[in-house]
CSV table of C-alpha atoms in Angstrom, one decimal:
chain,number,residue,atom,x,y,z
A,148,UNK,CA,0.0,0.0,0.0
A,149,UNK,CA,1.9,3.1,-1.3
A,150,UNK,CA,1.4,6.6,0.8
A,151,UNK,CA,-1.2,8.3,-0.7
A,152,UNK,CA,-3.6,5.4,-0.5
A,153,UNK,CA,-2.3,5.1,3.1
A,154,UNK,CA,-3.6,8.7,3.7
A,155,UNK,CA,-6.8,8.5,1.4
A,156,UNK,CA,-7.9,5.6,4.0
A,157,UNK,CA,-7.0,7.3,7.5
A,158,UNK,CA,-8.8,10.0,5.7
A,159,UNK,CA,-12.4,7.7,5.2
A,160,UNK,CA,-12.2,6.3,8.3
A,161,UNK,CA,-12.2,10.0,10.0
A,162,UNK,CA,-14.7,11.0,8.2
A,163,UNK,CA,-16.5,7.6,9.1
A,164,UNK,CA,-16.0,7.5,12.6
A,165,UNK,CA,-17.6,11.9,13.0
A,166,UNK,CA,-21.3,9.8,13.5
A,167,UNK,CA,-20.3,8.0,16.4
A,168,UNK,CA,-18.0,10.7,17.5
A,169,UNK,CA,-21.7,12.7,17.8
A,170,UNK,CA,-23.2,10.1,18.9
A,171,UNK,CA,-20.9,8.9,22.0
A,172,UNK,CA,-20.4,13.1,23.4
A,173,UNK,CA,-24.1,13.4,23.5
A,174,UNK,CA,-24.4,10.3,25.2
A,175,UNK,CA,-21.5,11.2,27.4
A,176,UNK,CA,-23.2,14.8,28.1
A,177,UNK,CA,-26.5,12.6,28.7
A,178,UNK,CA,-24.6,10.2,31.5
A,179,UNK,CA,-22.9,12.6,33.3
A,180,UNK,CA,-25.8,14.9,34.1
A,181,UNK,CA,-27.5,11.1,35.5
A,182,UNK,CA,-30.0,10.0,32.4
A,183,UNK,CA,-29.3,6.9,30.7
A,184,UNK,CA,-30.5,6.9,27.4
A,185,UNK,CA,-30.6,3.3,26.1
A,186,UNK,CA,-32.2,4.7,22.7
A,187,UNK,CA,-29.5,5.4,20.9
A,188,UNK,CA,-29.7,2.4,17.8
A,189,UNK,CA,-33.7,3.6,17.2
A,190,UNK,CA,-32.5,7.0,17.5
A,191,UNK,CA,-29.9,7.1,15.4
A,192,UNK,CA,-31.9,5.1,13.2
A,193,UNK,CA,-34.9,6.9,12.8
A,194,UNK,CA,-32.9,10.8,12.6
A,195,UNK,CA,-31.1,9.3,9.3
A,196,UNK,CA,-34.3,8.5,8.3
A,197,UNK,CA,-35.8,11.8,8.7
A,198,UNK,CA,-32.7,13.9,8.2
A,199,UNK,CA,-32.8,12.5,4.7
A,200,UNK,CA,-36.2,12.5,4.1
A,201,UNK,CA,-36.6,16.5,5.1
A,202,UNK,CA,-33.7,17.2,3.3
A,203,UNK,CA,-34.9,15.5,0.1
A,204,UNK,CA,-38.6,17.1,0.4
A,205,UNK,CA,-37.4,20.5,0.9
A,206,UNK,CA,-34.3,20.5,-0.8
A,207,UNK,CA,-31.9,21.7,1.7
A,208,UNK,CA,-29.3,19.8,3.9
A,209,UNK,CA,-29.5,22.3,6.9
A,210,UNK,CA,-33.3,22.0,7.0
A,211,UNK,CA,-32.9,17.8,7.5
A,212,UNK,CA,-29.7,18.2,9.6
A,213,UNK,CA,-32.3,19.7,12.1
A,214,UNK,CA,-35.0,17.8,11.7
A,215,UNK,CA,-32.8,15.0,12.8
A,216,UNK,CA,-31.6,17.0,15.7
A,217,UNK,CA,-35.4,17.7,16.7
A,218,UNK,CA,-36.2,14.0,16.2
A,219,UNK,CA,-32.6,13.1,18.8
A,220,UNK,CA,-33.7,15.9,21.1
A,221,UNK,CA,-37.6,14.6,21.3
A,222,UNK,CA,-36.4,10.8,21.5
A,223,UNK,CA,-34.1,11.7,24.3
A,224,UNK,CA,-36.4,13.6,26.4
A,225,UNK,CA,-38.8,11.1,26.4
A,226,UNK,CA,-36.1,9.2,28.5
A,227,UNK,CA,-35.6,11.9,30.4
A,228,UNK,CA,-39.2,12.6,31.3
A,229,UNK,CA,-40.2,8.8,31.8
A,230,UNK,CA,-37.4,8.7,34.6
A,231,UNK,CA,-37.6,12.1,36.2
A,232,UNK,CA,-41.2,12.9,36.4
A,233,UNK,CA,-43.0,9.5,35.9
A,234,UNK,CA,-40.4,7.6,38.3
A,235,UNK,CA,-39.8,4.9,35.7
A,236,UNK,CA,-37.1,2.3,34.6
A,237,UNK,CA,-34.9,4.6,32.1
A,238,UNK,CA,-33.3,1.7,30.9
A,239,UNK,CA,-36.9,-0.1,30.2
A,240,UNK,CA,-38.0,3.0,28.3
A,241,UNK,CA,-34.3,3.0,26.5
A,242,UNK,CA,-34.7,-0.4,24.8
A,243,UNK,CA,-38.6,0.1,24.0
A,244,UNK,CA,-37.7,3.1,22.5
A,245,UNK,CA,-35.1,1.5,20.0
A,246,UNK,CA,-37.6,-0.6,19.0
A,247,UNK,CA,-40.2,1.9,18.5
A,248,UNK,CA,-37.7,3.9,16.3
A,249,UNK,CA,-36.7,1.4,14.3
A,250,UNK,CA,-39.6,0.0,13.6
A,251,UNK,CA,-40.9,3.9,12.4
A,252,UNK,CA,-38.0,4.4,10.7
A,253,UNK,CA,-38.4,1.7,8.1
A,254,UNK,CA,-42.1,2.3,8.1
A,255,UNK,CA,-42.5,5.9,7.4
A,256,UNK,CA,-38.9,5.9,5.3
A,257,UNK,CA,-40.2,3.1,2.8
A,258,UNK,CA,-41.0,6.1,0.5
A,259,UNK,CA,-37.2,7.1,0.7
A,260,UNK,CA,-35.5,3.6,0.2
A,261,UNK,CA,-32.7,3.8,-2.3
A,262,UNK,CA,-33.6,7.1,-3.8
A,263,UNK,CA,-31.0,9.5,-4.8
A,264,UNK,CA,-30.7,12.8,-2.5
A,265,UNK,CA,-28.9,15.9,-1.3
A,266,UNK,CA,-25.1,15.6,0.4
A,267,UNK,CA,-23.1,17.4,2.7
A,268,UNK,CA,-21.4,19.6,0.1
A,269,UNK,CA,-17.4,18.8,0.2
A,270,UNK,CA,-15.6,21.8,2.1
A,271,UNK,CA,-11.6,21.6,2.0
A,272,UNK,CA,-10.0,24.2,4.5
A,273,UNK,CA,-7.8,26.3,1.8
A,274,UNK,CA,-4.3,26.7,2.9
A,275,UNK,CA,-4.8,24.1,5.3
A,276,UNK,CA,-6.3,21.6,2.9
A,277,UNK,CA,-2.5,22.2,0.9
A,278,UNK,CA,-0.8,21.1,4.0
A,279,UNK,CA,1.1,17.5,2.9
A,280,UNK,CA,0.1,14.7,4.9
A,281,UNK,CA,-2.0,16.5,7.5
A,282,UNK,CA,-3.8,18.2,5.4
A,283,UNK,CA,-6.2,15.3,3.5
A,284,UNK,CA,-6.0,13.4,6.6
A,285,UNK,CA,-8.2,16.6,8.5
A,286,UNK,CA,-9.0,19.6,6.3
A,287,UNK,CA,-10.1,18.4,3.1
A,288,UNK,CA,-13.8,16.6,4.5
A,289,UNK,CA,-17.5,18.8,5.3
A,290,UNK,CA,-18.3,20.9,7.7
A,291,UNK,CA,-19.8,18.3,9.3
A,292,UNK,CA,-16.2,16.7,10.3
A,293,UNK,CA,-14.8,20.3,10.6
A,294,UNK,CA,-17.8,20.8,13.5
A,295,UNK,CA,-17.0,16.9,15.5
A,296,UNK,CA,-13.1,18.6,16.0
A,297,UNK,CA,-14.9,21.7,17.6
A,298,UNK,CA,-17.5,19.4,19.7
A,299,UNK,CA,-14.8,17.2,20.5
A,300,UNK,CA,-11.9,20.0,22.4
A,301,UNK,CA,-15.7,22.1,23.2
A,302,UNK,CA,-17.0,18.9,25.0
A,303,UNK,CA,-13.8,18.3,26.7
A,304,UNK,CA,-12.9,21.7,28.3
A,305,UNK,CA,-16.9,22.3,29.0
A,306,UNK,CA,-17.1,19.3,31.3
A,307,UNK,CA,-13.5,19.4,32.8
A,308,UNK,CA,-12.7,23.3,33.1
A,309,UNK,CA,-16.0,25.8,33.4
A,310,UNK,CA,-18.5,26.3,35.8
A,311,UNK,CA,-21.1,25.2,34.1
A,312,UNK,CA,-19.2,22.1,33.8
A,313,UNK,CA,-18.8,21.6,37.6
A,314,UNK,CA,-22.6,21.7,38.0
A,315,UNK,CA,-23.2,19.1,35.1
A,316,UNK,CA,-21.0,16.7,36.8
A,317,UNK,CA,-22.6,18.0,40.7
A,318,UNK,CA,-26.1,16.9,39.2
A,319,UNK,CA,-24.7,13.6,37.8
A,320,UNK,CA,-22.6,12.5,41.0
A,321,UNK,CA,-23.8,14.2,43.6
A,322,UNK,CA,-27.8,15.4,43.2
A,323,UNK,CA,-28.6,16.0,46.2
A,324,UNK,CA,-25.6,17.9,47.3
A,325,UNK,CA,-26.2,19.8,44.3
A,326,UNK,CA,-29.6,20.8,44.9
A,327,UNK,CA,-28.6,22.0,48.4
A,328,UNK,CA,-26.1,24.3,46.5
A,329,UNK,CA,-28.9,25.7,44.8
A,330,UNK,CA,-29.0,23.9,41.5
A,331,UNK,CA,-31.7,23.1,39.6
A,332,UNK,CA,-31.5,19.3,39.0
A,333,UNK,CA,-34.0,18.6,37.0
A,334,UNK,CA,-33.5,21.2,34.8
A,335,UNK,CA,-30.5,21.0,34.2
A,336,UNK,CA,-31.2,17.4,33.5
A,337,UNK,CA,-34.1,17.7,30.8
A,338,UNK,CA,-31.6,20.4,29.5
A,339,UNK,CA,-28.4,18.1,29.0
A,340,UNK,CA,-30.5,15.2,28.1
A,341,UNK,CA,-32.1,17.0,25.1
A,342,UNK,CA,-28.9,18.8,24.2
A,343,UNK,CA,-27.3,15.0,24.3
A,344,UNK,CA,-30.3,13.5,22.1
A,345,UNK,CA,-30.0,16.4,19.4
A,346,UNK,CA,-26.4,15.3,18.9
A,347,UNK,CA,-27.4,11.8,18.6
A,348,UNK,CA,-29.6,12.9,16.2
A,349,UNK,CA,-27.0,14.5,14.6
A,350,UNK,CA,-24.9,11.5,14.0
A,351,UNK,CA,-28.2,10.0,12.2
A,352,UNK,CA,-28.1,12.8,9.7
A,353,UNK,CA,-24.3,12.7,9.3
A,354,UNK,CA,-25.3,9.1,8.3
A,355,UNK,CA,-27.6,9.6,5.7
A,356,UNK,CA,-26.3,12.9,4.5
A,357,UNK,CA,-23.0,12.7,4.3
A,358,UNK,CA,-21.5,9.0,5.5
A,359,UNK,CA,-23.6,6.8,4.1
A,360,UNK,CA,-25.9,8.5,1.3
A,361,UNK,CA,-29.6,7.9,1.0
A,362,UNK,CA,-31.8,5.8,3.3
A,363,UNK,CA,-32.6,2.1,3.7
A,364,UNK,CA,-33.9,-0.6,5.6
A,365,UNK,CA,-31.6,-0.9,8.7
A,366,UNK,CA,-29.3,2.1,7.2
A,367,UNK,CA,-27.6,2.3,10.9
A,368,UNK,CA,-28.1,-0.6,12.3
A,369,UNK,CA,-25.9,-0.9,15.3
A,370,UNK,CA,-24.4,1.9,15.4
A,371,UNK,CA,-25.7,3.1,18.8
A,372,UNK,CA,-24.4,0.1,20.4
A,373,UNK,CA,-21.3,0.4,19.5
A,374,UNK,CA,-21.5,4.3,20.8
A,375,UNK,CA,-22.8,3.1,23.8
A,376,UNK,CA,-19.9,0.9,24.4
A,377,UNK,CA,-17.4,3.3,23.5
A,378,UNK,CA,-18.8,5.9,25.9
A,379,UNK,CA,-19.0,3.2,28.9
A,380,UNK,CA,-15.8,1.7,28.0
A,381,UNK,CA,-13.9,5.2,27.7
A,382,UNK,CA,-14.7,6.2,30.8
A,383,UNK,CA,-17.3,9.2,29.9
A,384,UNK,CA,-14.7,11.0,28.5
A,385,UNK,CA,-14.7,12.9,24.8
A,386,UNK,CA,-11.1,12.0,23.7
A,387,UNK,CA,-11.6,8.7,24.4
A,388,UNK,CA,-15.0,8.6,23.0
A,389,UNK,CA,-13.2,9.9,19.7
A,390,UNK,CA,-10.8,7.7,19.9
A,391,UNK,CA,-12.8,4.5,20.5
A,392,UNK,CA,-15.0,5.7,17.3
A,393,UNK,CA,-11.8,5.9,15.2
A,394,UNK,CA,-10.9,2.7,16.1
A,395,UNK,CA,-13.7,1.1,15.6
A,396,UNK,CA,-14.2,2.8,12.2
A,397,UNK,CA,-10.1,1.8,11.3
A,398,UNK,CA,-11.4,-1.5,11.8
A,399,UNK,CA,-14.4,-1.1,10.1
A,400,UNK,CA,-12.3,-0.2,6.6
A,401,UNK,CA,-9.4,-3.1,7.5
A,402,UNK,CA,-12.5,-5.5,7.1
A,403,UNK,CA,-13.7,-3.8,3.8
A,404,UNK,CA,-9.5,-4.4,2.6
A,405,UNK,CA,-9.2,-7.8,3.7
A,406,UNK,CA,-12.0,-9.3,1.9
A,407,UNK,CA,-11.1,-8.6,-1.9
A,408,UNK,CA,-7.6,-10.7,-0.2
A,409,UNK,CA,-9.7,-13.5,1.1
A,410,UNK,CA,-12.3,-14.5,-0.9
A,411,UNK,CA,-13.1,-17.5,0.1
A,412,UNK,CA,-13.5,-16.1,3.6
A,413,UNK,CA,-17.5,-15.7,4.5
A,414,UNK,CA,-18.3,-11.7,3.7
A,415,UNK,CA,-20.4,-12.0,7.1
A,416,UNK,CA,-16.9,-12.5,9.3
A,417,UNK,CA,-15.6,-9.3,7.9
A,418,UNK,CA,-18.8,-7.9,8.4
A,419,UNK,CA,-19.1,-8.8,12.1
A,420,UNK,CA,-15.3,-9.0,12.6
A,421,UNK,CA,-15.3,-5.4,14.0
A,422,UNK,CA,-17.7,-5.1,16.4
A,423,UNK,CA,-16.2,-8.3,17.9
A,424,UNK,CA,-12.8,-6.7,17.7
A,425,UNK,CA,-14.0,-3.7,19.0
A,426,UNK,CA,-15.3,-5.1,22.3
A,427,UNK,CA,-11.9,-6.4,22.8
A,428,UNK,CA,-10.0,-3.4,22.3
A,429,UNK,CA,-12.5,-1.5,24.4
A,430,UNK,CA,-12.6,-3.7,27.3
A,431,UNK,CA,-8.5,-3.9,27.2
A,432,UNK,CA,-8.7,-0.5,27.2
A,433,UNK,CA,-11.0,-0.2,29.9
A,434,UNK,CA,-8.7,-2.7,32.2
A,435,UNK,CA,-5.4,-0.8,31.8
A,436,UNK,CA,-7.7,2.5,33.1
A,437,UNK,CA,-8.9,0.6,36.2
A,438,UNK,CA,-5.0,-0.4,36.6
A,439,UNK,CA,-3.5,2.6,36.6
């Protein structure tokens, strides 16, 4: 494998991994304020679904991007308000809402299946985009990839560094210490939870619109498991959220090279060969954390 096709791949599989990289902060947001949104696969599911649908109906990309978001932020609160005010089993209402999404998804998207659409138009960062090496690895993608490098170092030094952040984390460790300090906890609970959801959300569109073009029957299916490992197994925190969902997308495109090199070789193990992998890596991962 010669350079440049070295560079064109690292380059795919960043631009493959900014979906999950949405998926596991706003989950990561969600869990640290004390919701646990199991929902993820439907959700994920069901915003790529609409995402591409309003963006083919109306014609614009920015119009389905927030559809999506709405559909994240909706599915999310949901999860939020089941557990908060109705005192029920958020986990319970996580997995009946994947179903529930899924199952919408592929009945309201049939209309959509395999259809042609709108993209996420190709932005390269001039000057930056010239750079050798670095510069098709992270400048020559959408702005959708340019915006997963702000959410990521955003994320990072909101949670660990601000104020705000300090509350976010009171509410999730420490509730009621936090609401003798003042804080509103449910608030600021419904108000993480729904900013967490809309990112999920976000990842769906990034799916449709820019990852993985168009829509289909089980488009993104099991992709918000694997984001819900990758934020458990990192430890709730964005860098290694990113990192996990490069990983697992790096081993994602391994699969897609070593099957033209194995022919005989199933195409369902290198389908399934990653997520396998990736719950290997994760939980070693996770063990040297607890060691050190």
């Amino acid at each position: 494998m010669n350079a440049s096709l070295i560079v064109q791949t690292i380059a795919s599989v960043l631009a493959a991994s900014v979906p999950l990289i949405y998926a596991g902060i706003g989950e990561t947001l969600t869990e640290k304020v004390g919701v646990v949104n199991l929902s993820l696969d439907g959700t994920i599911l069901l915003s790529a679904m609409v995402g591409f649908a309003a963006a083919y109906t109306t014609g614009s990309v920015p119009v389905g991007i927030l559809a999506a978001m709405v559909v994240g932020a909706l599915m999310a609160l949901v999860v939020a308000y089941g557990s908060i005010a109705l005192k029920q089993d958020q986990v319970a209402i996580g997995f009946v809402l994947t179903l529930l999404g899924a199952d919408i998804a592929s009945f309201l998207g049939r209309p959509f299946v395999r259809i042609p659409g709108p993209r996420v138009p190709h932005m390269p960062i001039p000057i930056l985009a010239d750079i050798p090496v670095v510069g098709p690895i992270l400048f020559q993608h959408n702005i959708l990839v340019y915006l997963a490098y702000a959410l990521l170092i955003g994320s990072w030094v909101w949670i660990a560094h601000t104020q705000p952040g300090l509350r976010l984390r009171a509410v999730g460790e420490r509730p009621e210490a936090a609401f003798a300090r003042g804080l509103s906890v449910n608030r600021l609970r419904y108000l993480y939870t729904a900013a967490g959801g809309a990112l999920v959300g976000l990842a769906g569109a990034t799916y449709s619109l820019s990852v993985k073009l168009g829509w289909s029957h089980g488009h993104t299916a099991g992709m918000g498991w694997i984001a819900l490992a990758i934020v458990i197994f990192g430890g709730w925190h964005p860098a290694r959220v990113a990192l996990g969902a490069f990983l697992f997308g790096a081993f994602k495109s391994l699969g897609s090279i070593l099957q033209p090199v194995y022919p005989n070789v199933p195409t369902q193990i290198f389908q399934a060969a990653p997520f396998a992998l990736m719950i290997v890596a994760l939980l070693l991962v996770s063990s040297n954390i607890e060691e050190r």
